[in-house]
Short mmCIF file of C-alpha atoms in Angstrom, two decimals:
data_model
loop_
_atom_site.label_atom_id
_atom_site.label_comp_id
_atom_site.label_asym_id
_atom_site.label_seq_id
_atom_site.Cartn_x
_atom_site.Cartn_y
_atom_site.Cartn_z
CA MET A 1 33.96 80.48 103.35
CA GLU A 2 36.84 78.35 104.68
CA THR A 3 40.34 79.76 104.90
CA SER A 4 43.38 77.57 104.18
CA PRO A 5 45.72 76.96 107.11
CA ARG A 6 48.64 79.35 107.36
CA ARG A 7 51.83 77.84 105.93
CA GLN A 8 54.59 77.40 108.50
CA PRO A 9 57.84 79.25 107.69
CA THR A 10 60.84 77.06 106.90
CA LEU A 11 64.36 77.05 108.33
CA ASP A 12 65.65 78.35 104.99
CA GLU A 13 63.35 81.35 105.27
CA VAL A 14 64.59 82.04 108.80
CA ALA A 15 68.20 81.89 107.57
CA ALA A 16 67.43 84.22 104.65
CA ARG A 17 65.64 86.73 106.90
CA ALA A 18 68.57 86.68 109.39
CA GLY A 19 71.20 86.91 106.65
CA VAL A 20 73.04 83.80 107.83
CA SER A 21 73.65 80.31 106.49
CA ARG A 22 71.16 77.52 107.06
CA THR A 23 73.74 75.78 109.28
CA ALA A 24 74.16 78.84 111.47
CA ALA A 25 70.41 79.27 111.79
CA SER A 26 70.05 75.61 112.78
CA ARG A 27 72.75 75.92 115.45
CA VAL A 28 71.01 78.91 117.03
CA ILE A 29 67.57 77.31 116.98
CA ASN A 30 68.94 74.13 118.49
CA ASN A 31 70.86 76.09 121.13
CA VAL A 32 74.24 74.74 120.03
CA PRO A 33 77.14 76.74 121.54
CA HIS A 34 79.92 78.57 119.67
CA VAL A 35 77.69 80.89 117.58
CA SER A 36 78.54 84.59 117.53
CA ALA A 37 76.29 86.92 119.49
CA ALA A 38 75.42 88.90 116.37
CA LYS A 39 74.27 85.84 114.41
CA ARG A 40 72.36 84.50 117.40
CA ALA A 41 70.51 87.81 117.80
CA ALA A 42 69.70 87.99 114.06
CA VAL A 43 68.32 84.44 113.98
CA GLU A 44 66.26 84.91 117.15
CA ARG A 45 64.79 88.11 115.68
CA ALA A 46 63.91 86.30 112.42
CA VAL A 47 62.24 83.47 114.38
CA ARG A 48 60.04 85.98 116.21
CA GLU A 49 59.15 87.93 113.10
CA LEU A 50 58.26 84.86 111.04
CA GLY A 51 56.67 82.88 113.85
CA TYR A 52 58.89 79.90 113.15
CA VAL A 53 58.29 76.77 115.25
CA PRO A 54 61.04 74.11 115.17
CA ASN A 55 60.11 70.56 114.25
CA PRO A 56 60.58 68.65 117.54
CA THR A 57 61.83 65.47 115.84
CA ALA A 58 64.39 67.31 113.74
CA ARG A 59 65.46 69.31 116.77
CA ALA A 60 66.06 66.17 118.80
CA LEU A 61 68.26 64.76 116.04
CA ALA A 62 70.15 68.03 115.58
CA THR A 63 71.00 68.40 119.23
CA ARG A 64 72.21 64.84 119.74
CA ARG A 65 75.69 65.58 121.06
CA ALA A 66 77.95 63.52 123.27
CA GLY A 67 79.35 66.60 124.96
CA ALA A 68 82.94 65.28 124.89
CA VAL A 69 86.04 65.25 122.68
CA VAL A 70 89.04 62.91 122.70
CA LEU A 71 92.75 63.76 122.81
CA ALA A 72 94.37 60.51 121.65
CA VAL A 73 98.14 60.03 121.61
CA SER A 74 99.83 57.21 119.75
CA SER A 75 101.84 56.00 122.73
CA ASP A 76 101.69 53.24 125.32
CA GLU A 77 103.78 55.11 127.92
CA PRO A 78 101.60 55.67 131.04
CA GLY A 79 103.64 58.68 132.12
CA LEU A 80 103.30 60.41 128.78
CA PHE A 81 100.92 63.13 129.92
CA ALA A 82 103.40 64.05 132.66
CA ASP A 83 105.98 64.78 129.94
CA PRO A 84 106.43 68.57 129.81
CA PHE A 85 105.57 68.74 126.11
CA PHE A 86 102.34 66.77 126.28
CA ALA A 87 101.44 68.36 129.59
CA GLU A 88 101.63 71.79 127.94
CA VAL A 89 99.56 70.60 124.97
CA THR A 90 96.92 69.24 127.34
CA VAL A 91 96.82 72.52 129.26
CA GLY A 92 96.29 74.36 125.97
CA VAL A 93 93.47 72.04 124.92
CA SER A 94 91.79 72.31 128.32
CA SER A 95 92.07 76.10 128.40
CA TYR A 96 90.04 76.37 125.21
CA LEU A 97 87.51 73.69 126.13
CA ASP A 98 86.85 75.57 129.39
CA ARG A 99 85.04 78.11 127.23
CA THR A 100 82.65 75.41 125.99
CA ASP A 101 80.47 72.69 127.48
CA LEU A 102 82.72 69.94 126.11
CA GLU A 103 84.52 67.43 128.36
CA LEU A 104 88.00 66.13 127.54
CA ILE A 105 88.84 62.43 127.30
CA LEU A 106 92.58 61.60 127.37
CA LEU A 107 93.51 58.35 125.69
CA LEU A 108 96.79 56.49 125.12
CA ALA A 109 96.01 54.65 121.93
CA ASN A 110 99.12 52.77 120.83
CA THR A 111 98.19 49.40 122.34
CA PRO A 112 95.53 47.05 120.88
CA ARG A 113 93.37 47.81 123.89
CA GLY A 114 93.79 51.56 123.43
CA LYS A 115 92.99 51.38 119.72
CA GLU A 116 89.90 49.27 120.40
CA ARG A 117 88.72 51.72 123.05
CA LEU A 118 89.07 54.61 120.62
CA ARG A 119 87.27 52.62 117.93
CA ARG A 120 84.35 51.98 120.32
CA ILE A 121 84.19 55.65 121.28
CA LEU A 122 84.04 56.67 117.64
CA SER A 123 81.58 54.04 116.46
CA SER A 124 79.17 54.67 119.33
CA HIS A 125 79.49 58.46 118.96
CA ARG A 126 80.44 58.88 122.61
CA ALA A 127 82.56 61.82 121.49
CA ASP A 128 81.86 64.69 119.12
CA GLY A 129 85.38 64.85 117.69
CA VAL A 130 88.97 63.70 118.08
CA MET A 131 92.44 65.25 118.32
CA LEU A 132 95.28 62.91 117.33
CA MET A 133 98.94 63.36 118.27
CA ALA A 134 102.31 61.64 117.81
CA LEU A 135 101.32 59.43 114.88
CA ARG A 136 104.23 57.29 113.72
CA GLY A 137 104.79 56.08 110.19
CA ASP A 138 101.87 54.11 108.85
CA ASP A 139 99.95 54.43 112.13
CA PRO A 140 96.60 52.59 112.20
CA LEU A 141 95.15 55.54 114.13
CA GLY A 142 95.46 57.56 110.94
CA ARG A 143 93.38 55.00 109.06
CA LEU A 144 90.89 54.92 111.92
CA ALA A 145 90.55 58.68 111.60
CA GLU A 146 89.78 58.33 107.90
CA GLU A 147 86.98 55.87 108.62
CA THR A 148 85.05 57.94 111.15
CA GLU A 149 82.44 60.55 110.24
CA LEU A 150 83.45 62.64 113.27
CA PRO A 151 85.75 65.66 112.86
CA VAL A 152 89.43 64.81 113.43
CA VAL A 153 92.20 67.35 114.04
CA PHE A 154 95.85 66.30 113.86
CA GLY A 155 98.46 67.78 116.17
CA GLY A 156 101.43 67.58 113.83
CA LEU A 157 101.33 66.10 110.37
CA PRO A 158 101.41 62.31 109.92
CA LEU A 159 104.56 61.05 108.23
CA GLU A 160 102.72 58.89 105.69
CA GLY A 161 99.46 59.08 103.80
CA SER A 162 97.58 62.09 102.49
CA THR A 163 97.63 65.47 104.19
CA PRO A 164 94.71 65.62 106.63
CA ARG A 165 91.90 68.12 106.22
CA TRP A 166 92.50 69.72 109.63
CA TYR A 167 95.84 69.98 111.40
CA VAL A 168 97.95 72.28 113.57
CA ASP A 169 101.73 71.96 113.22
CA PRO A 170 104.75 73.97 114.37
CA ASP A 171 107.26 75.08 111.75
CA ASN A 172 109.66 72.24 112.52
CA ARG A 173 111.87 72.60 109.48
CA GLY A 174 112.14 76.37 109.78
CA GLY A 175 112.96 76.16 113.48
CA ALA A 176 115.74 73.65 112.86
CA ARG A 177 117.20 75.93 110.19
CA LEU A 178 117.23 78.82 112.68
CA ALA A 179 119.10 76.71 115.25
CA THR A 180 121.70 75.49 112.78
CA GLU A 181 122.22 78.92 111.22
CA HIS A 182 122.86 80.30 114.71
CA LEU A 183 125.62 77.73 115.27
CA VAL A 184 127.16 78.51 111.88
CA ARG A 185 127.15 82.25 112.63
CA GLY A 186 128.81 81.47 115.95
CA GLY A 187 131.84 80.13 114.09
CA ARG A 188 131.25 76.45 114.87
CA ARG A 189 132.92 74.19 112.32
CA ASN A 190 131.94 70.64 113.26
CA ILE A 191 128.18 70.70 113.87
CA ALA A 192 126.36 67.48 114.70
CA MET A 193 122.72 66.65 115.41
CA ILE A 194 120.86 64.39 117.82
CA ALA A 195 117.67 63.46 115.96
CA GLY A 196 114.41 61.93 117.13
CA GLN A 197 112.68 58.79 115.93
CA PRO A 198 112.73 58.47 112.13
CA ASP A 199 109.04 57.44 111.99
CA LEU A 200 107.83 60.81 113.35
CA GLU A 201 107.21 63.65 110.91
CA ALA A 202 108.53 66.23 113.37
CA SER A 203 111.85 64.35 113.59
CA VAL A 204 112.18 64.11 109.83
CA ALA A 205 111.32 67.79 109.29
CA ARG A 206 113.81 68.97 111.94
CA GLU A 207 116.59 66.88 110.45
CA GLN A 208 115.76 68.25 107.00
CA GLY A 209 116.01 71.81 108.32
CA PHE A 210 119.36 71.01 109.94
CA HIS A 211 120.85 69.69 106.68
CA GLU A 212 119.34 72.52 104.62
CA ALA A 213 121.04 75.16 106.77
CA LEU A 214 124.41 73.39 106.51
CA ILE A 215 124.10 73.01 102.74
CA LEU A 216 123.32 76.72 102.35
CA ALA A 217 126.43 77.45 104.43
CA GLY A 218 128.55 75.12 102.29
CA ARG A 219 129.00 72.65 105.14
CA SER A 220 128.25 69.02 105.86
CA ALA A 221 127.14 67.49 109.13
CA ALA A 222 129.76 66.26 111.58
CA GLY A 223 127.34 63.44 112.36
CA VAL A 224 123.73 62.57 113.17
CA ALA A 225 122.92 60.29 116.10
CA ALA A 226 119.37 59.10 116.71
CA GLY A 227 117.56 59.38 120.04
CA ASP A 228 113.95 58.97 121.12
CA PHE A 229 113.24 62.42 122.65
CA THR A 230 114.19 61.27 126.18
CA GLN A 231 117.09 62.61 128.25
CA ASP A 232 118.73 59.18 128.47
CA SER A 233 118.67 58.78 124.70
CA GLY A 234 120.21 62.22 124.27
CA GLU A 235 123.00 61.31 126.68
CA ALA A 236 123.72 58.05 124.85
CA ALA A 237 123.63 59.78 121.45
CA MET A 238 126.10 62.42 122.64
CA GLU A 239 128.42 59.65 123.84
CA ARG A 240 128.34 58.13 120.35
CA LEU A 241 129.04 61.48 118.71
CA LEU A 242 132.02 62.14 120.98
CA THR A 243 133.41 58.70 120.15
CA ASP A 244 132.93 59.06 116.39
CA ARG A 245 133.82 62.75 116.12
CA PRO A 246 135.86 63.93 119.12
CA ASP A 247 136.33 67.26 117.29
CA VAL A 248 132.60 68.10 117.39
CA ASP A 249 132.15 71.69 118.60
CA ALA A 250 128.37 72.09 118.37
CA VAL A 251 125.26 69.94 118.54
CA PHE A 252 121.65 70.65 117.65
CA THR A 253 119.16 68.33 119.36
CA ALA A 254 115.61 67.67 118.15
CA ASN A 255 114.13 68.49 121.56
CA ASP A 256 115.11 69.96 124.91
CA GLY A 257 115.01 66.64 126.74
CA MET A 258 117.77 65.18 124.58
CA ALA A 259 119.72 68.42 124.93
CA LEU A 260 119.69 68.00 128.71
CA GLY A 261 121.02 64.47 128.27
CA ALA A 262 123.73 65.76 125.93
CA LEU A 263 124.82 68.28 128.58
CA ARG A 264 125.27 65.44 131.07
CA ALA A 265 127.50 63.51 128.67
CA LEU A 266 129.56 66.58 127.86
CA ARG A 267 130.15 67.33 131.56
CA ARG A 268 131.26 63.75 132.16
CA HIS A 269 133.82 64.09 129.38
CA GLY A 270 135.11 67.40 130.67
CA ARG A 271 133.78 69.36 127.69
CA ARG A 272 132.84 72.94 128.58
CA VAL A 273 129.56 74.36 127.25
CA PRO A 274 129.63 76.57 125.28
CA GLU A 275 133.43 77.10 125.15
CA ASP A 276 134.19 73.62 123.77
CA VAL A 277 130.79 72.51 122.50
CA ALA A 278 127.71 74.67 121.91
CA VAL A 279 124.30 73.05 122.45
CA VAL A 280 120.92 74.08 121.01
CA GLY A 281 117.62 72.34 121.74
CA PHE A 282 114.08 72.51 120.41
CA ASP A 283 110.86 73.25 122.40
CA ASP A 284 111.80 75.97 124.92
CA LEU A 285 109.93 74.36 127.79
CA ALA A 286 110.49 75.41 131.41
CA GLY A 287 113.43 73.05 131.94
CA ALA A 288 115.50 74.85 129.30
CA LEU A 289 115.77 77.97 131.45
CA TYR A 290 117.05 75.99 134.45
CA ALA A 291 119.54 73.81 132.59
CA ASP A 292 123.24 74.11 133.44
CA PRO A 293 124.05 76.22 131.52
CA PRO A 294 120.64 77.66 130.50
CA LEU A 295 119.73 76.21 127.12
CA THR A 296 119.61 78.03 123.82
CA THR A 297 116.62 76.48 122.09
CA VAL A 298 113.99 76.83 119.38
CA HIS A 299 110.79 78.12 120.91
CA GLN A 300 107.66 76.46 119.63
CA PRO A 301 104.31 77.59 121.11
CA VAL A 302 103.43 74.25 122.68
CA ARG A 303 100.47 75.45 124.74
CA ALA A 304 99.15 77.35 121.72
CA LEU A 305 99.41 74.11 119.73
CA GLY A 306 96.90 72.49 122.09
CA LEU A 307 94.66 75.55 122.21
CA GLU A 308 94.52 75.87 118.43
CA MET A 309 93.82 72.16 118.02
CA ALA A 310 90.84 72.49 120.35
CA ARG A 311 89.67 75.68 118.64
CA MET A 312 89.86 74.00 115.23
CA LEU A 313 88.00 70.91 116.44
CA VAL A 314 85.18 72.93 118.02
CA ALA A 315 84.78 74.90 114.80
CA ALA A 316 84.61 71.66 112.79
CA ILE A 317 82.05 70.19 115.22
CA ASP A 318 79.94 73.31 114.68
CA GLY A 319 79.86 72.71 110.93
CA GLN A 320 82.63 75.11 109.92
CA ASP A 321 85.63 74.26 107.74
CA PRO A 322 88.67 75.84 109.45
CA SER A 323 91.96 76.14 107.59
CA PRO A 324 95.04 74.16 108.66
CA LEU A 325 97.49 76.13 110.76
CA VAL A 326 101.32 76.20 110.93
CA LEU A 327 102.60 77.91 114.07
CA PRO A 328 105.80 80.00 113.87
CA THR A 329 108.97 79.09 115.73
CA ARG A 330 111.78 81.37 116.93
CA LEU A 331 115.18 81.04 118.56
CA THR A 332 115.65 81.77 122.27
CA VAL A 333 119.35 82.47 122.89
CA ARG A 334 120.85 81.58 126.27
CA GLU A 335 124.24 80.57 127.61
CA SER A 336 124.60 77.11 126.05
CA ALA A 337 125.06 78.70 122.59
CA PRO A 338 125.37 82.47 122.93
CA SER A 339 125.21 84.93 120.06
CA PRO A 340 128.51 85.67 118.32
CA GLY A 341 130.67 88.03 120.34
CA THR A 342 128.94 87.32 123.69
CA ALA A 343 130.83 84.17 124.78
CA ASP A 344 133.24 84.46 127.67
#
C-alpha cells in the first residue's frame, strides 16, 4: 500500500506556531537583520518543530537587498556636510547605521545631475531606502519620493504637498515661542527676528512661533529681516534691522549661525549684548557656547534627529510602519539673553 508524500509546512504555519506575524517569520528565515532576539528564537524553534524548508527561489527574492541607504539633501553647496547642523545629523544617522549592515550614501541632490543620480539609485534599487532633508517649497525631490516604492523618511516636514508617511521633525514652532517668551519676560520692548528662507518649513514654523508669542503678550514685532541661515546673512539682516529700527532691544534668530552674524553687526555698531540688545538663537550647536558672549539659544536634538531618521528608515525597510516623530525643544540660557534678574 502506497503512502502519500508528507505535506510540507507553510510559512503561515511557522508564523502561527511561533506566535509572530508572517512578515516577522519571513525576516528570520531569510536572515534579515533587525529582528528581536525573542522573535528570532521563537521562529527558529517553530522551523525545527515543523521541519519547515524554505523555498530557495522565494528566499532569493526575499533577501535581495542593496545593503545601502541614501541621505539626500536638497542643496548644491559642496561644503554643506561640513555645516555644523548637517554634520551633526550625519553623525546621528551613522551612529544608528553602525548597528546594522547598511552603508550610507551621502548625496547633494539640488542640481539636475544630483536629482538624476538619485533617480537612478532609486529606479535600479541600489539602495534600500532614502532619507530626505532640507526640501524647499515645491521641491521635485518630494515628488520623486512619492514615485518610488522604497521607504522614504523626511528629516523635517516639506513646506508643500501632503504630510509624508514617515518623518522626524523638531518642534520648531514651540521652540521659537520659548525663545520669544524669554525675551518678553526679560522686559524687552522692541523684539525683532532674523528669519530663514521663506521656502523652508522650519523657517515658516519658527516665524509663526515668534509671532504667536508676541500676540499672546499683546505685542507686535519690531521687524523681521530675512537671512539664509549663514553668518553673513545674519550680519546683513541685523544691519537692516538697526537701520529700520534703531530702538530694537532684542532679536531672535532662526538659527545659531545667523545669531553669530548678528553679534558681529551689533559689536560694530557699539551695541552691548545683552545690556543694549539681547540675542537668542536656535540650534544650540557647539559654536553657541563659544560665542562672545555665549549664546542663549533653543536647543534642538540635532544628532538625535539623524539617529531617529535612520531608526525609522530601518524599521520601514524591515516591513514595519513606524509612527512619525516630533522631537522636543528647550531653551538654553546663557549670557547673550540672561534670565530676568541675572543681567549685570
